XYZ file of C-alpha atoms in Angstrom:
209
model
C 0.000 0.000 0.000
C 1.424 3.363 -1.005
C 1.862 5.941 1.748
C 0.522 9.448 1.387
C 3.062 12.236 1.263
C 2.281 15.722 2.421
C 3.677 19.191 2.989
C 2.272 21.840 5.301
C 2.195 25.624 5.339
C 1.272 27.453 8.544
C -0.823 30.059 6.773
C -1.529 33.278 8.709
C 0.521 32.041 11.675
C 1.928 34.494 14.246
C 5.429 33.496 15.407
C 6.415 33.970 19.050
C 10.134 33.556 19.763
C 11.601 32.783 23.178
C 15.322 33.423 23.658
C 17.487 32.706 26.690
C 19.933 35.553 27.206
C 23.408 34.389 28.350
C 24.925 35.595 31.636
C 21.487 36.755 32.716
C 22.178 36.828 36.467
C 24.975 39.393 36.206
C 23.076 41.372 33.573
C 19.919 41.464 35.676
C 21.734 42.912 38.684
C 22.834 45.852 36.516
C 19.344 46.298 35.068
C 17.658 46.308 38.477
C 20.019 49.044 39.652
C 19.415 51.113 36.509
C 15.625 50.652 36.595
C 15.400 51.715 40.251
C 17.638 54.733 39.638
C 15.483 55.869 36.731
C 12.300 55.425 38.753
C 13.711 57.572 41.564
C 14.491 60.303 39.039
C 11.212 60.242 37.083
C 7.515 59.743 37.688
C 7.379 57.791 34.438
C 4.588 57.713 31.871
C 1.217 56.008 31.580
C 0.691 53.649 28.666
C -0.770 50.171 29.136
C 0.544 50.082 32.715
C -1.876 50.141 35.625
C -0.435 50.739 39.100
C 3.012 50.018 37.670
C 5.840 52.338 36.632
C 6.763 52.789 32.950
C 9.950 54.658 32.002
C 10.507 56.847 28.983
C 11.108 54.761 25.840
C 14.733 55.799 25.358
C 16.632 52.848 26.830
C 18.217 51.724 23.561
C 20.426 54.837 23.916
C 20.696 54.875 27.702
C 24.398 54.747 28.729
C 23.956 52.319 31.632
C 26.092 49.168 31.212
C 23.136 46.814 31.677
C 20.897 48.646 29.241
C 23.703 48.868 26.684
C 24.417 45.133 26.932
C 20.753 44.219 26.669
C 20.203 46.605 23.760
C 22.830 44.716 21.785
C 21.160 41.389 22.628
C 17.769 42.773 21.581
C 19.091 43.804 18.169
C 20.736 40.413 17.689
C 17.570 38.550 18.665
C 15.356 40.681 16.397
C 17.650 39.954 13.454
C 17.599 36.227 14.269
C 13.797 36.253 14.415
C 13.621 38.065 11.091
C 16.039 35.640 9.458
C 14.037 32.676 10.758
C 10.830 33.770 9.047
C 12.395 35.555 6.049
C 15.744 33.965 5.110
C 16.098 36.196 2.050
C 15.522 39.495 3.839
C 18.089 42.062 2.677
C 19.621 43.202 5.940
C 22.327 45.161 4.118
C 19.709 47.500 2.664
C 18.037 48.306 5.982
C 18.802 49.680 9.396
C 17.004 48.698 12.564
C 15.017 51.411 14.369
C 14.168 50.546 17.981
C 12.922 51.871 21.281
C 12.747 50.324 24.745
C 11.544 51.058 28.276
C 11.504 49.608 31.780
C 8.349 48.355 33.464
C 8.307 47.920 37.238
C 5.185 46.185 38.492
C 4.796 46.061 42.259
C 2.111 43.911 43.860
C -1.276 44.168 42.053
C 0.203 46.087 39.088
C -0.622 44.843 35.570
C -0.839 45.864 31.904
C -4.123 46.138 30.033
C -4.671 44.624 26.548
C -2.775 46.557 23.894
C -0.706 46.241 20.734
C 2.305 48.191 19.453
C 1.266 49.868 16.213
C 3.835 51.265 13.809
C 6.419 48.533 14.351
C 7.171 45.052 12.996
C 8.504 43.308 16.103
C 7.821 43.876 19.775
C 9.191 42.033 22.755
C 10.052 41.893 26.392
C 13.094 40.889 28.427
C 12.407 39.560 31.919
C 14.684 40.858 34.671
C 12.796 39.606 37.741
C 9.855 37.192 37.619
C 8.539 36.448 41.130
C 6.444 33.274 40.971
C 3.549 31.924 43.030
C 2.665 28.229 42.777
C -0.583 27.670 40.902
C -0.888 31.334 39.905
C -0.811 33.172 36.566
C 0.888 36.091 38.335
C 2.881 38.160 35.849
C 2.103 35.930 32.874
C 1.774 37.511 29.445
C -1.251 36.460 27.401
C -1.518 36.834 23.623
C -4.922 37.106 21.947
C -5.458 35.623 18.500
C -5.774 38.160 15.653
C -8.058 35.658 13.881
C -11.649 34.724 14.625
C -11.590 30.937 14.894
C -14.991 29.152 15.153
C -15.578 27.271 18.377
C -15.779 23.849 16.723
C -12.006 23.975 16.147
C -11.409 23.640 19.899
C -12.016 19.893 19.652
C -8.720 19.572 17.745
C -6.741 20.919 20.739
C -4.321 22.575 18.303
C -2.368 25.647 19.398
C -2.743 27.184 15.946
C -6.536 27.284 16.445
C -6.646 28.595 20.005
C -7.970 32.080 20.801
C -5.320 32.907 23.405
C -1.901 31.716 24.588
C -0.392 32.437 28.014
C 3.331 32.333 28.759
C 4.966 32.669 32.167
C 8.594 33.575 31.407
C 11.622 33.133 33.640
C 14.239 35.741 34.499
C 16.666 35.894 31.581
C 14.036 35.076 28.958
C 13.319 37.347 26.000
C 10.082 37.089 24.021
C 9.773 38.537 20.514
C 6.467 38.656 18.637
C 4.722 40.537 15.811
C 3.690 43.997 16.966
C 0.113 43.503 15.769
C -0.538 40.814 18.408
C -2.877 42.022 21.140
C -1.479 41.112 24.564
C -1.758 41.918 28.236
C -0.012 41.063 31.514
C -1.654 39.401 34.526
C -1.446 41.268 37.852
C 1.666 40.657 39.895
C 0.397 38.825 42.981
C 3.813 38.445 44.619
C 5.227 40.791 47.231
C 8.403 41.298 45.185
C 8.442 43.748 42.290
C 8.483 42.452 38.725
C 10.969 44.200 36.425
C 11.036 43.947 32.627
C 12.418 45.821 29.644
C 9.971 46.003 26.732
C 10.914 47.068 23.219
C 9.809 47.672 19.625
C 11.681 47.318 16.345
C 11.156 48.078 12.673
C 13.422 47.961 9.627
C 13.882 51.199 7.708
C 15.443 51.442 4.251
C 18.905 52.980 4.536
C 18.081 55.595 1.921
C 14.890 56.639 3.758
C 14.838 60.107 5.326
C 13.995 59.837 9.012
């Protein structure tokens, strides 16, 4: 009996990358110090954050050693993500435009559903991730950009789900398409939760900006 052969295309899929940043413990100590110093110097801004502190989005140029090191890792990871989904992308013809900011979420702080318009990639690096057993505390949840009929739930396939939750560890970096709606569960731990979020887009080198 002849066997069927098949190929598959993940049409309309939304990739979510998870990187582990090397030497995270030493890096995170620097980032905690820089985040706390910036919070002492500024009241921050209000975006999707509720009860939490959100810095200005200028950390890709901030001179702190931790921020500088992480900024380089962010650029490397964004390029790796781009290469993974578009092997023929012409990096030599583009430059990467980015911004980044600290989030400090104390107990009960969270981020409401939002997306990052005007960019291609968005992401988050996790500096501290206090955990509680059996809790979604601090998890990030992505909402599907597609309307999938309920009967697809019987397949138990991640590609047909309407939401995906991830609870990262300290040292993890998530990168995802900026159009994905997402939000962050309230921090239920007593310790503060510190992250650096970022956006990225490729701009043609001959573009005026």
